[in-house]
Amino acid sequence: MIRATEQPQAAVQGTVRAEGNPVIQHVYTADPSAVVYDGRVYLFTGRDEAEADQQTYIMREWLCFSSPDMRTWQPHGSPLRAQDFAWAQGDAFGSQVITRHGKFYWYTAVTHATIAGKAIGVAVADVPWSPFRDARGTALITNDMVAAPPGSMNNLDPAVIVDDRGQAYIFWGNGQAYYARLKENMIELDGPIRKLDLPGFQEGSRLYKRRGWYYLSYGSGMPEKIVYVRSRDLDGPWEYCGILNEIAGNCQTNSGFILDYQGRSYFIYHNGALAGGGSHHRSVCIDHIYFNADDTIRRVVMTSEGVYGAPEP
């Protein structure tokens, strides 16, 4: 057993299985996203590497895990590091992987080496577990493109989705939400960057579509709870729908990703529940998520049993 004063091990061999939440317990993980490929779920996370007494974000790489059942997870190491972007100074912050045209695109937030502030990069690979490479050689979005003060954190937490017409969009932001269209090649903007005024927007944009609705969730307040809006069109207008997931109580931030897999829907998020955890030592968890008859989302309750809890009929 890991005592509350101990840190998780840096790595394990073979599969890992946690009887509940957090689902990954040998390393601190955060900012999850996921895709389904060849019958398996591929979970992508950031890695919190701060020492036990450090209260700051130390994040150098992203991790990949896969599962056939949302319970047993196979670690695939680190397919991407901040240093893999030659133009970046560091910081492997919030990210998302999406698959399109037979490839996997990883949108990331890092610190730019020469343009003060955070920037968004995009990497590409043929399979989700293999090393990703910088798809552009330059940042996709930089601080000067959003007219933010030098050194700001505006370009955090990219979220990407393709609408029913085949148009790709990217949403992101910190303090201010932004969005833009992407070209068919997924590595260039297709038009201007637009501001999006969302109630209480802090950071952590995430996108999901279901039954003709697009759902945009994000962290609100500090400490953060997750709220969401919905729309029939990614260009809006957006309808505010309220709280999706409450304040964790053991972590200042949260980031929630919705995934459909084998006929059920799951809410993948992070908190500070792992032994020795907290705001800078986070852990990814998974719970069931349910929808109301009017296609609004029922509030997700964080549980210790996670996907081991009996799902509702």
PDB file of C-alpha atoms in Angstrom:
ATOM      1  CA  MET A   1       0.000   0.000   0.000  1.00  0.00           C
ATOM      2  CA  ILE A   2       1.128   3.571  -0.686  1.00  0.00           C
ATOM      3  CA  ARG A   3       0.967   5.711   2.430  1.00  0.00           C
ATOM      4  CA  ALA A   4      -0.344   9.272   2.202  1.00  0.00           C
ATOM      5  CA  THR A   5       3.183  10.647   2.597  1.00  0.00           C
ATOM      6  CA  GLU A   6       4.623   8.580  -0.243  1.00  0.00           C
ATOM      7  CA  GLN A   7       4.852   9.418  -3.928  1.00  0.00           C
ATOM      8  CA  PRO A   8       3.669   6.963  -6.605  1.00  0.00           C
ATOM      9  CA  GLN A   9       6.341   4.980  -8.412  1.00  0.00           C
ATOM     10  CA  ALA A  10       7.709   6.566 -11.573  1.00  0.00           C
ATOM     11  CA  ALA A  11       6.735   3.649 -13.808  1.00  0.00           C
ATOM     12  CA  VAL A  12       5.412   0.107 -13.876  1.00  0.00           C
ATOM     13  CA  GLN A  13       5.729  -2.763 -16.287  1.00  0.00           C
ATOM     14  CA  GLY A  14       2.747  -4.538 -17.829  1.00  0.00           C
ATOM     15  CA  THR A  15      -0.844  -3.650 -17.100  1.00  0.00           C
ATOM     16  CA  VAL A  16      -2.163  -1.685 -14.141  1.00  0.00           C
ATOM     17  CA  ARG A  17      -5.546  -2.178 -12.545  1.00  0.00           C
ATOM     18  CA  ALA A  18      -7.122  -0.023  -9.877  1.00  0.00           C
ATOM     19  CA  GLU A  19     -10.294  -1.190  -8.156  1.00  0.00           C
ATOM     20  CA  GLY A  20     -11.918   2.203  -8.561  1.00  0.00           C
ATOM     21  CA  ASN A  21     -10.684   5.801  -8.727  1.00  0.00           C
ATOM     22  CA  PRO A  22      -8.090   7.079  -9.473  1.00  0.00           C
ATOM     23  CA  VAL A  23      -7.647   4.748 -12.448  1.00  0.00           C
ATOM     24  CA  ILE A  24      -3.891   5.386 -12.732  1.00  0.00           C
ATOM     25  CA  GLN A  25      -2.167   5.075  -9.368  1.00  0.00           C
ATOM     26  CA  HIS A  26       1.553   4.632 -10.070  1.00  0.00           C
ATOM     27  CA  VAL A  27       2.095   8.165 -11.398  1.00  0.00           C
ATOM     28  CA  TYR A  28       0.413  11.553 -11.046  1.00  0.00           C
ATOM     29  CA  THR A  29      -1.690  12.379 -14.106  1.00  0.00           C
ATOM     30  CA  ALA A  30      -3.870  15.305 -15.220  1.00  0.00           C
ATOM     31  CA  ASP A  31      -5.774  16.937 -18.097  1.00  0.00           C
ATOM     32  CA  PRO A  32      -7.135  13.740 -19.682  1.00  0.00           C
ATOM     33  CA  SER A  33      -8.457  13.154 -23.178  1.00  0.00           C
ATOM     34  CA  ALA A  34      -9.204   9.889 -24.959  1.00  0.00           C
ATOM     35  CA  VAL A  35      -9.943   8.262 -28.310  1.00  0.00           C
ATOM     36  CA  VAL A  36     -11.261   4.843 -29.309  1.00  0.00           C
ATOM     37  CA  TYR A  37      -9.064   2.945 -31.765  1.00  0.00           C
ATOM     38  CA  ASP A  38      -9.195  -0.690 -32.864  1.00  0.00           C
ATOM     39  CA  GLY A  39     -11.591  -1.582 -30.045  1.00  0.00           C
ATOM     40  CA  ARG A  40      -9.521  -0.046 -27.247  1.00  0.00           C
ATOM     41  CA  VAL A  41      -9.670   3.227 -25.357  1.00  0.00           C
ATOM     42  CA  TYR A  42      -6.479   5.265 -25.544  1.00  0.00           C
ATOM     43  CA  LEU A  43      -6.151   7.653 -22.619  1.00  0.00           C
ATOM     44  CA  PHE A  44      -3.782  10.609 -22.904  1.00  0.00           C
ATOM     45  CA  THR A  45      -2.717  12.633 -19.866  1.00  0.00           C
ATOM     46  CA  GLY A  46      -0.229  15.161 -18.653  1.00  0.00           C
ATOM     47  CA  ARG A  47       2.184  14.092 -15.928  1.00  0.00           C
ATOM     48  CA  ASP A  48       2.694  16.042 -12.693  1.00  0.00           C
ATOM     49  CA  GLU A  49       6.366  15.685 -11.746  1.00  0.00           C
ATOM     50  CA  ALA A  50       6.731  18.159  -8.876  1.00  0.00           C
ATOM     51  CA  GLU A  51       8.476  16.872  -5.761  1.00  0.00           C
ATOM     52  CA  ALA A  52       6.291  16.215  -2.728  1.00  0.00           C
ATOM     53  CA  ASP A  53       7.116  19.594  -1.167  1.00  0.00           C
ATOM     54  CA  GLN A  54       6.782  21.618  -4.393  1.00  0.00           C
ATOM     55  CA  GLN A  55       3.585  23.583  -4.903  1.00  0.00           C
ATOM     56  CA  THR A  56       4.013  24.392  -8.571  1.00  0.00           C
ATOM     57  CA  TYR A  57       3.320  22.720 -11.890  1.00  0.00           C
ATOM     58  CA  ILE A  58       6.296  20.713 -13.128  1.00  0.00           C
ATOM     59  CA  MET A  59       5.153  19.002 -16.333  1.00  0.00           C
ATOM     60  CA  ARG A  60       7.561  17.865 -19.040  1.00  0.00           C
ATOM     61  CA  GLU A  61       5.738  15.117 -20.918  1.00  0.00           C
ATOM     62  CA  TRP A  62       2.424  13.535 -21.798  1.00  0.00           C
ATOM     63  CA  LEU A  63       1.542   9.894 -21.207  1.00  0.00           C
ATOM     64  CA  CYS A  64      -0.553   7.280 -23.013  1.00  0.00           C
ATOM     65  CA  PHE A  65      -2.477   4.312 -21.597  1.00  0.00           C
ATOM     66  CA  SER A  66      -4.883   1.903 -23.300  1.00  0.00           C
ATOM     67  CA  SER A  67      -7.676  -0.346 -22.064  1.00  0.00           C
ATOM     68  CA  PRO A  68     -10.153  -2.873 -23.478  1.00  0.00           C
ATOM     69  CA  ASP A  69     -12.605  -2.400 -20.594  1.00  0.00           C
ATOM     70  CA  MET A  70     -11.949   0.963 -18.822  1.00  0.00           C
ATOM     71  CA  ARG A  71     -10.564  -0.979 -15.863  1.00  0.00           C
ATOM     72  CA  THR A  72      -7.280  -2.606 -16.859  1.00  0.00           C
ATOM     73  CA  TRP A  73      -4.770  -0.158 -18.330  1.00  0.00           C
ATOM     74  CA  GLN A  74      -1.638  -0.771 -20.374  1.00  0.00           C
ATOM     75  CA  PRO A  75       0.983   1.988 -20.027  1.00  0.00           C
ATOM     76  CA  HIS A  76       2.581   3.065 -23.310  1.00  0.00           C
ATOM     77  CA  GLY A  77       5.105   5.479 -21.868  1.00  0.00           C
ATOM     78  CA  SER A  78       5.488   9.011 -23.172  1.00  0.00           C
ATOM     79  CA  PRO A  79       4.752   9.404 -26.905  1.00  0.00           C
ATOM     80  CA  LEU A  80       5.295  13.178 -26.711  1.00  0.00           C
ATOM     81  CA  ARG A  81       7.344  15.610 -24.636  1.00  0.00           C
ATOM     82  CA  ALA A  82       7.383  19.385 -24.578  1.00  0.00           C
ATOM     83  CA  GLN A  83      10.982  19.299 -25.820  1.00  0.00           C
ATOM     84  CA  ASP A  84       9.806  17.536 -29.006  1.00  0.00           C
ATOM     85  CA  PHE A  85       8.686  20.980 -30.176  1.00  0.00           C
ATOM     86  CA  ALA A  86      12.000  22.633 -31.055  1.00  0.00           C
ATOM     87  CA  TRP A  87      10.434  26.093 -30.756  1.00  0.00           C
ATOM     88  CA  ALA A  88       9.117  25.442 -27.220  1.00  0.00           C
ATOM     89  CA  GLN A  89      10.822  26.242 -23.937  1.00  0.00           C
ATOM     90  CA  GLY A  90       8.931  23.579 -21.990  1.00  0.00           C
ATOM     91  CA  ASP A  91       5.774  22.882 -19.946  1.00  0.00           C
ATOM     92  CA  ALA A  92       3.581  19.981 -21.087  1.00  0.00           C
ATOM     93  CA  PHE A  93       0.223  21.484 -20.136  1.00  0.00           C
ATOM     94  CA  GLY A  94      -3.372  20.620 -21.123  1.00  0.00           C
ATOM     95  CA  SER A  95      -3.808  18.785 -24.415  1.00  0.00           C
ATOM     96  CA  GLN A  96      -6.129  16.686 -26.562  1.00  0.00           C
ATOM     97  CA  VAL A  97      -5.681  13.930 -29.143  1.00  0.00           C
ATOM     98  CA  ILE A  98      -8.102  13.542 -32.052  1.00  0.00           C
ATOM     99  CA  THR A  99      -8.076  11.102 -34.963  1.00  0.00           C
ATOM    100  CA  ARG A 100      -8.819  12.128 -38.551  1.00  0.00           C
ATOM    101  CA  HIS A 101      -7.773  11.030 -42.049  1.00  0.00           C
ATOM    102  CA  GLY A 102      -6.135   7.914 -40.610  1.00  0.00           C
ATOM    103  CA  LYS A 103      -3.763   9.887 -38.388  1.00  0.00           C
ATOM    104  CA  PHE A 104      -3.669  11.062 -34.784  1.00  0.00           C
ATOM    105  CA  TYR A 105      -3.250  14.762 -34.023  1.00  0.00           C
ATOM    106  CA  TRP A 106      -2.111  15.900 -30.579  1.00  0.00           C
ATOM    107  CA  TYR A 107      -2.891  19.534 -29.730  1.00  0.00           C
ATOM    108  CA  THR A 108      -0.832  20.794 -26.802  1.00  0.00           C
ATOM    109  CA  ALA A 109      -0.204  23.871 -24.671  1.00  0.00           C
ATOM    110  CA  VAL A 110       3.465  24.677 -24.045  1.00  0.00           C
ATOM    111  CA  THR A 111       5.627  27.697 -23.231  1.00  0.00           C
ATOM    112  CA  HIS A 112       7.092  29.353 -26.326  1.00  0.00           C
ATOM    113  CA  ALA A 113      10.847  29.900 -26.352  1.00  0.00           C
ATOM    114  CA  THR A 114      10.852  33.271 -28.134  1.00  0.00           C
ATOM    115  CA  ILE A 115       7.288  34.646 -28.036  1.00  0.00           C
ATOM    116  CA  ALA A 116       6.563  35.284 -24.359  1.00  0.00           C
ATOM    117  CA  GLY A 117       3.631  33.270 -23.058  1.00  0.00           C
ATOM    118  CA  LYS A 118       1.884  30.012 -23.758  1.00  0.00           C
ATOM    119  CA  ALA A 119       1.480  28.637 -27.278  1.00  0.00           C
ATOM    120  CA  ILE A 120      -0.430  25.794 -28.894  1.00  0.00           C
ATOM    121  CA  GLY A 121       1.388  23.190 -30.951  1.00  0.00           C
ATOM    122  CA  VAL A 122       0.215  20.171 -32.890  1.00  0.00           C
ATOM    123  CA  ALA A 123       1.975  16.834 -33.275  1.00  0.00           C
ATOM    124  CA  VAL A 124       1.041  13.873 -35.466  1.00  0.00           C
ATOM    125  CA  ALA A 125       1.469  10.092 -35.505  1.00  0.00           C
ATOM    126  CA  ASP A 126       0.116   7.107 -37.415  1.00  0.00           C
ATOM    127  CA  VAL A 127      -0.918   5.171 -34.293  1.00  0.00           C
ATOM    128  CA  PRO A 128      -1.772   6.487 -30.820  1.00  0.00           C
ATOM    129  CA  TRP A 129       1.069   4.846 -28.903  1.00  0.00           C
ATOM    130  CA  SER A 130       3.969   5.659 -31.227  1.00  0.00           C
ATOM    131  CA  PRO A 131       6.220   8.691 -30.883  1.00  0.00           C
ATOM    132  CA  PHE A 132       4.483  11.827 -32.136  1.00  0.00           C
ATOM    133  CA  ARG A 133       6.372  14.416 -34.187  1.00  0.00           C
ATOM    134  CA  ASP A 134       5.836  18.146 -34.565  1.00  0.00           C
ATOM    135  CA  ALA A 135       3.422  18.472 -37.494  1.00  0.00           C
ATOM    136  CA  ARG A 136       4.359  22.070 -38.378  1.00  0.00           C
ATOM    137  CA  GLY A 137       7.793  22.997 -37.075  1.00  0.00           C
ATOM    138  CA  THR A 138       6.219  26.150 -35.627  1.00  0.00           C
ATOM    139  CA  ALA A 139       3.441  26.916 -33.161  1.00  0.00           C
ATOM    140  CA  LEU A 140      -0.153  26.837 -34.378  1.00  0.00           C
ATOM    141  CA  ILE A 141      -1.218  29.670 -32.042  1.00  0.00           C
ATOM    142  CA  THR A 142       1.007  32.148 -30.194  1.00  0.00           C
ATOM    143  CA  ASN A 143       0.414  34.878 -27.649  1.00  0.00           C
ATOM    144  CA  ASP A 144       0.669  37.708 -30.169  1.00  0.00           C
ATOM    145  CA  MET A 145      -2.103  36.146 -32.284  1.00  0.00           C
ATOM    146  CA  VAL A 146      -4.660  36.725 -29.510  1.00  0.00           C
ATOM    147  CA  ALA A 147      -3.396  40.203 -28.559  1.00  0.00           C
ATOM    148  CA  ALA A 148      -2.679  39.022 -25.020  1.00  0.00           C
ATOM    149  CA  PRO A 149      -0.174  40.687 -22.665  1.00  0.00           C
ATOM    150  CA  PRO A 150       3.385  39.291 -22.989  1.00  0.00           C
ATOM    151  CA  GLY A 151       3.910  36.211 -20.872  1.00  0.00           C
ATOM    152  CA  SER A 152       0.213  35.534 -20.407  1.00  0.00           C
ATOM    153  CA  MET A 153      -1.430  32.132 -20.004  1.00  0.00           C
ATOM    154  CA  ASN A 154      -4.184  32.780 -22.573  1.00  0.00           C
ATOM    155  CA  ASN A 155      -3.318  29.854 -24.850  1.00  0.00           C
ATOM    156  CA  LEU A 156      -4.159  26.913 -22.611  1.00  0.00           C
ATOM    157  CA  ASP A 157      -6.125  23.686 -22.981  1.00  0.00           C
ATOM    158  CA  PRO A 158      -6.801  23.229 -26.710  1.00  0.00           C
ATOM    159  CA  ALA A 159      -9.921  21.215 -27.561  1.00  0.00           C
ATOM    160  CA  VAL A 160     -10.668  20.054 -31.101  1.00  0.00           C
ATOM    161  CA  ILE A 161     -13.789  18.632 -32.732  1.00  0.00           C
ATOM    162  CA  VAL A 162     -15.067  17.999 -36.269  1.00  0.00           C
ATOM    163  CA  ASP A 163     -18.679  19.012 -36.909  1.00  0.00           C
ATOM    164  CA  ASP A 164     -21.273  17.106 -38.912  1.00  0.00           C
ATOM    165  CA  ARG A 165     -20.294  18.992 -42.073  1.00  0.00           C
ATOM    166  CA  GLY A 166     -16.659  17.936 -41.766  1.00  0.00           C
ATOM    167  CA  GLN A 167     -15.407  21.306 -40.519  1.00  0.00           C
ATOM    168  CA  ALA A 168     -12.807  21.102 -37.746  1.00  0.00           C
ATOM    169  CA  TYR A 169     -12.759  23.634 -34.896  1.00  0.00           C
ATOM    170  CA  ILE A 170     -10.308  24.386 -32.110  1.00  0.00           C
ATOM    171  CA  PHE A 171     -11.354  25.990 -28.800  1.00  0.00           C
ATOM    172  CA  TRP A 172      -8.974  27.119 -26.045  1.00  0.00           C
ATOM    173  CA  GLY A 173      -8.234  29.856 -23.520  1.00  0.00           C
ATOM    174  CA  ASN A 174      -7.487  30.947 -19.979  1.00  0.00           C
ATOM    175  CA  GLY A 175      -9.591  33.769 -18.569  1.00  0.00           C
ATOM    176  CA  GLN A 176     -10.860  34.418 -22.093  1.00  0.00           C
ATOM    177  CA  ALA A 177     -12.247  31.708 -24.392  1.00  0.00           C
ATOM    178  CA  TYR A 178     -11.244  31.642 -28.061  1.00  0.00           C
ATOM    179  CA  TYR A 179     -12.104  29.509 -31.051  1.00  0.00           C
ATOM    180  CA  ALA A 180     -11.183  29.176 -34.723  1.00  0.00           C
ATOM    181  CA  ARG A 181     -11.711  26.862 -37.651  1.00  0.00           C
ATOM    182  CA  LEU A 182      -9.005  24.469 -38.814  1.00  0.00           C
ATOM    183  CA  LYS A 183      -8.134  23.615 -42.384  1.00  0.00           C
ATOM    184  CA  GLU A 184      -8.686  20.115 -43.727  1.00  0.00           C
ATOM    185  CA  ASN A 185      -5.039  19.282 -42.992  1.00  0.00           C
ATOM    186  CA  MET A 186      -5.715  19.846 -39.241  1.00  0.00           C
ATOM    187  CA  ILE A 187      -2.498  21.830 -38.748  1.00  0.00           C
ATOM    188  CA  GLU A 188      -3.441  25.319 -39.984  1.00  0.00           C
ATOM    189  CA  LEU A 189      -6.080  27.832 -38.952  1.00  0.00           C
ATOM    190  CA  ASP A 190      -8.809  28.471 -41.508  1.00  0.00           C
ATOM    191  CA  GLY A 191      -9.945  32.009 -40.804  1.00  0.00           C
ATOM    192  CA  PRO A 192      -9.784  34.470 -37.908  1.00  0.00           C
ATOM    193  CA  ILE A 193      -9.514  33.765 -34.200  1.00  0.00           C
ATOM    194  CA  ARG A 194     -12.743  34.722 -32.454  1.00  0.00           C
ATOM    195  CA  LYS A 195     -13.468  35.493 -28.810  1.00  0.00           C
ATOM    196  CA  LEU A 196     -16.240  33.587 -27.082  1.00  0.00           C
ATOM    197  CA  ASP A 197     -17.890  35.096 -24.013  1.00  0.00           C
ATOM    198  CA  LEU A 198     -18.806  32.281 -21.631  1.00  0.00           C
ATOM    199  CA  PRO A 199     -20.205  32.695 -18.087  1.00  0.00           C
ATOM    200  CA  GLY A 200     -17.416  32.311 -15.524  1.00  0.00           C
ATOM    201  CA  PHE A 201     -14.897  30.918 -18.010  1.00  0.00           C
ATOM    202  CA  GLN A 202     -11.550  30.033 -16.456  1.00  0.00           C
ATOM    203  CA  GLU A 203      -9.874  27.330 -18.583  1.00  0.00           C
ATOM    204  CA  GLY A 204     -10.112  23.656 -19.536  1.00  0.00           C
ATOM    205  CA  SER A 205     -12.257  23.709 -22.691  1.00  0.00           C
ATOM    206  CA  ARG A 206     -13.632  20.295 -23.710  1.00  0.00           C
ATOM    207  CA  LEU A 207     -15.999  19.417 -26.574  1.00  0.00           C
ATOM    208  CA  TYR A 208     -18.477  16.603 -27.170  1.00  0.00           C
ATOM    209  CA  LYS A 209     -21.327  15.999 -29.607  1.00  0.00           C
ATOM    210  CA  ARG A 210     -24.466  13.913 -29.210  1.00  0.00           C
ATOM    211  CA  ARG A 211     -27.845  13.779 -30.941  1.00  0.00           C
ATOM    212  CA  GLY A 212     -27.399  17.039 -32.813  1.00  0.00           C
ATOM    213  CA  TRP A 213     -26.031  18.960 -29.808  1.00  0.00           C
ATOM    214  CA  TYR A 214     -22.506  20.245 -29.284  1.00  0.00           C
ATOM    215  CA  TYR A 215     -21.458  20.465 -25.630  1.00  0.00           C
ATOM    216  CA  LEU A 216     -18.652  22.747 -24.459  1.00  0.00           C
ATOM    217  CA  SER A 217     -17.534  22.220 -20.874  1.00  0.00           C
ATOM    218  CA  TYR A 218     -14.937  24.248 -18.989  1.00  0.00           C
ATOM    219  CA  GLY A 219     -13.540  25.058 -15.572  1.00  0.00           C
ATOM    220  CA  SER A 220     -15.243  27.955 -13.801  1.00  0.00           C
ATOM    221  CA  GLY A 221     -14.098  29.840 -10.718  1.00  0.00           C
ATOM    222  CA  MET A 222     -11.125  29.000  -8.509  1.00  0.00           C
ATOM    223  CA  PRO A 223     -11.084  26.376  -7.178  1.00  0.00           C
ATOM    224  CA  GLU A 224     -12.718  25.156 -10.347  1.00  0.00           C
ATOM    225  CA  LYS A 225     -15.994  23.416 -10.886  1.00  0.00           C
ATOM    226  CA  ILE A 226     -16.929  22.237 -14.379  1.00  0.00           C
ATOM    227  CA  VAL A 227     -19.882  23.900 -16.061  1.00  0.00           C
ATOM    228  CA  TYR A 228     -21.157  23.538 -19.598  1.00  0.00           C
ATOM    229  CA  VAL A 229     -22.970  25.197 -22.467  1.00  0.00           C
ATOM    230  CA  ARG A 230     -24.557  23.622 -25.529  1.00  0.00           C
ATOM    231  CA  SER A 231     -25.441  24.639 -29.065  1.00  0.00           C
ATOM    232  CA  ARG A 232     -26.727  23.220 -32.329  1.00  0.00           C
ATOM    233  CA  ASP A 233     -23.795  24.893 -34.106  1.00  0.00           C
ATOM    234  CA  LEU A 234     -20.176  25.354 -33.070  1.00  0.00           C
ATOM    235  CA  ASP A 235     -20.389  28.990 -34.142  1.00  0.00           C
ATOM    236  CA  GLY A 236     -23.178  29.442 -31.569  1.00  0.00           C
ATOM    237  CA  PRO A 237     -25.308  30.711 -30.008  1.00  0.00           C
ATOM    238  CA  TRP A 238     -24.509  28.804 -26.820  1.00  0.00           C
ATOM    239  CA  GLU A 239     -27.000  28.001 -24.063  1.00  0.00           C
ATOM    240  CA  TYR A 240     -25.660  27.935 -20.497  1.00  0.00           C
ATOM    241  CA  CYS A 241     -26.747  24.710 -18.769  1.00  0.00           C
ATOM    242  CA  GLY A 242     -25.102  24.920 -15.339  1.00  0.00           C
ATOM    243  CA  ILE A 243     -22.776  22.755 -13.288  1.00  0.00           C
ATOM    244  CA  LEU A 244     -21.537  19.457 -14.706  1.00  0.00           C
ATOM    245  CA  ASN A 245     -19.078  18.479 -11.963  1.00  0.00           C
ATOM    246  CA  GLU A 246     -18.576  20.157  -8.582  1.00  0.00           C
ATOM    247  CA  ILE A 247     -15.400  21.368  -6.882  1.00  0.00           C
ATOM    248  CA  ALA A 248     -13.237  18.398  -5.917  1.00  0.00           C
ATOM    249  CA  GLY A 249     -12.123  19.864  -2.603  1.00  0.00           C
ATOM    250  CA  ASN A 250      -8.640  18.361  -2.896  1.00  0.00           C
ATOM    251  CA  CYS A 251      -7.469  20.107  -6.070  1.00  0.00           C
ATOM    252  CA  GLN A 252      -7.738  23.663  -7.421  1.00  0.00           C
ATOM    253  CA  THR A 253      -8.376  22.595 -11.031  1.00  0.00           C
ATOM    254  CA  ASN A 254     -10.453  20.101 -12.951  1.00  0.00           C
ATOM    255  CA  SER A 255     -10.671  19.040 -16.579  1.00  0.00           C
ATOM    256  CA  GLY A 256     -13.490  16.791 -17.775  1.00  0.00           C
ATOM    257  CA  PHE A 257     -13.610  14.788 -21.018  1.00  0.00           C
ATOM    258  CA  ILE A 258     -16.683  12.852 -22.207  1.00  0.00           C
ATOM    259  CA  LEU A 259     -16.145   9.583 -24.087  1.00  0.00           C
ATOM    260  CA  ASP A 260     -18.560   7.072 -25.607  1.00  0.00           C
ATOM    261  CA  TYR A 261     -17.349   3.463 -25.503  1.00  0.00           C
ATOM    262  CA  GLN A 262     -19.119   0.135 -25.940  1.00  0.00           C
ATOM    263  CA  GLY A 263     -22.578   1.654 -25.618  1.00  0.00           C
ATOM    264  CA  ARG A 264     -21.924   3.736 -22.499  1.00  0.00           C
ATOM    265  CA  SER A 265     -20.768   7.275 -21.805  1.00  0.00           C
ATOM    266  CA  TYR A 266     -17.947   8.127 -19.417  1.00  0.00           C
ATOM    267  CA  PHE A 267     -16.683  11.279 -17.727  1.00  0.00           C
ATOM    268  CA  ILE A 268     -12.879  11.353 -17.473  1.00  0.00           C
ATOM    269  CA  TYR A 269     -11.463  14.025 -15.170  1.00  0.00           C
ATOM    270  CA  HIS A 270      -8.773  14.735 -12.598  1.00  0.00           C
ATOM    271  CA  ASN A 271      -8.655  15.572  -8.908  1.00  0.00           C
ATOM    272  CA  GLY A 272      -6.144  15.239  -6.060  1.00  0.00           C
ATOM    273  CA  ALA A 273      -7.361  11.937  -4.633  1.00  0.00           C
ATOM    274  CA  LEU A 274      -4.215   9.841  -5.076  1.00  0.00           C
ATOM    275  CA  ALA A 275      -2.014   9.361  -2.012  1.00  0.00           C
ATOM    276  CA  GLY A 276       0.132  12.454  -1.539  1.00  0.00           C
ATOM    277  CA  GLY A 277      -2.003  14.263  -4.093  1.00  0.00           C
ATOM    278  CA  GLY A 278      -3.255  17.809  -4.418  1.00  0.00           C
ATOM    279  CA  SER A 279      -3.371  20.706  -6.845  1.00  0.00           C
ATOM    280  CA  HIS A 280       0.093  19.950  -8.265  1.00  0.00           C
ATOM    281  CA  HIS A 281      -0.039  16.168  -7.839  1.00  0.00           C
ATOM    282  CA  ARG A 282      -3.250  15.204  -9.612  1.00  0.00           C
ATOM    283  CA  SER A 283      -4.845  11.926 -10.619  1.00  0.00           C
ATOM    284  CA  VAL A 284      -7.177  10.900 -13.440  1.00  0.00           C
ATOM    285  CA  CYS A 285     -10.535   9.370 -12.515  1.00  0.00           C
ATOM    286  CA  ILE A 286     -13.474   7.984 -14.515  1.00  0.00           C
ATOM    287  CA  ASP A 287     -17.177   7.914 -13.659  1.00  0.00           C
ATOM    288  CA  HIS A 288     -20.358   7.153 -15.563  1.00  0.00           C
ATOM    289  CA  ILE A 289     -22.205  10.096 -17.130  1.00  0.00           C
ATOM    290  CA  TYR A 290     -25.929  10.261 -17.937  1.00  0.00           C
ATOM    291  CA  PHE A 291     -28.232  12.446 -20.006  1.00  0.00           C
ATOM    292  CA  ASN A 292     -31.729  13.726 -19.336  1.00  0.00           C
ATOM    293  CA  ALA A 293     -34.664  13.349 -21.705  1.00  0.00           C
ATOM    294  CA  ASP A 294     -34.123  16.914 -22.965  1.00  0.00           C
ATOM    295  CA  ASP A 295     -30.455  16.119 -23.785  1.00  0.00           C
ATOM    296  CA  THR A 296     -29.056  18.137 -20.906  1.00  0.00           C
ATOM    297  CA  ILE A 297     -26.411  16.356 -18.844  1.00  0.00           C
ATOM    298  CA  ARG A 298     -27.004  15.116 -15.326  1.00  0.00           C
ATOM    299  CA  ARG A 299     -24.487  16.383 -12.814  1.00  0.00           C
ATOM    300  CA  VAL A 300     -21.576  13.968 -12.458  1.00  0.00           C
ATOM    301  CA  VAL A 301     -20.733  12.940  -8.906  1.00  0.00           C
ATOM    302  CA  MET A 302     -17.121  11.999  -8.189  1.00  0.00           C
ATOM    303  CA  THR A 303     -16.962   8.501  -6.698  1.00  0.00           C
ATOM    304  CA  SER A 304     -14.255   6.246  -5.316  1.00  0.00           C
ATOM    305  CA  GLU A 305     -15.694   3.175  -7.069  1.00  0.00           C
ATOM    306  CA  GLY A 306     -15.710   4.776 -10.518  1.00  0.00           C
ATOM    307  CA  VAL A 307     -16.600   2.428 -13.371  1.00  0.00           C
ATOM    308  CA  TYR A 308     -16.824  -0.442 -10.872  1.00  0.00           C
ATOM    309  CA  GLY A 309     -20.063   1.073  -9.649  1.00  0.00           C
ATOM    310  CA  ALA A 310     -23.147  -0.490 -11.200  1.00  0.00           C
ATOM    311  CA  PRO A 311     -24.268   1.677 -14.149  1.00  0.00           C
ATOM    312  CA  GLU A 312     -27.861   2.754 -14.304  1.00  0.00           C
ATOM    313  CA  PRO A 313     -30.092   0.845 -16.757  1.00  0.00           C
TER     314      PRO A 313
END
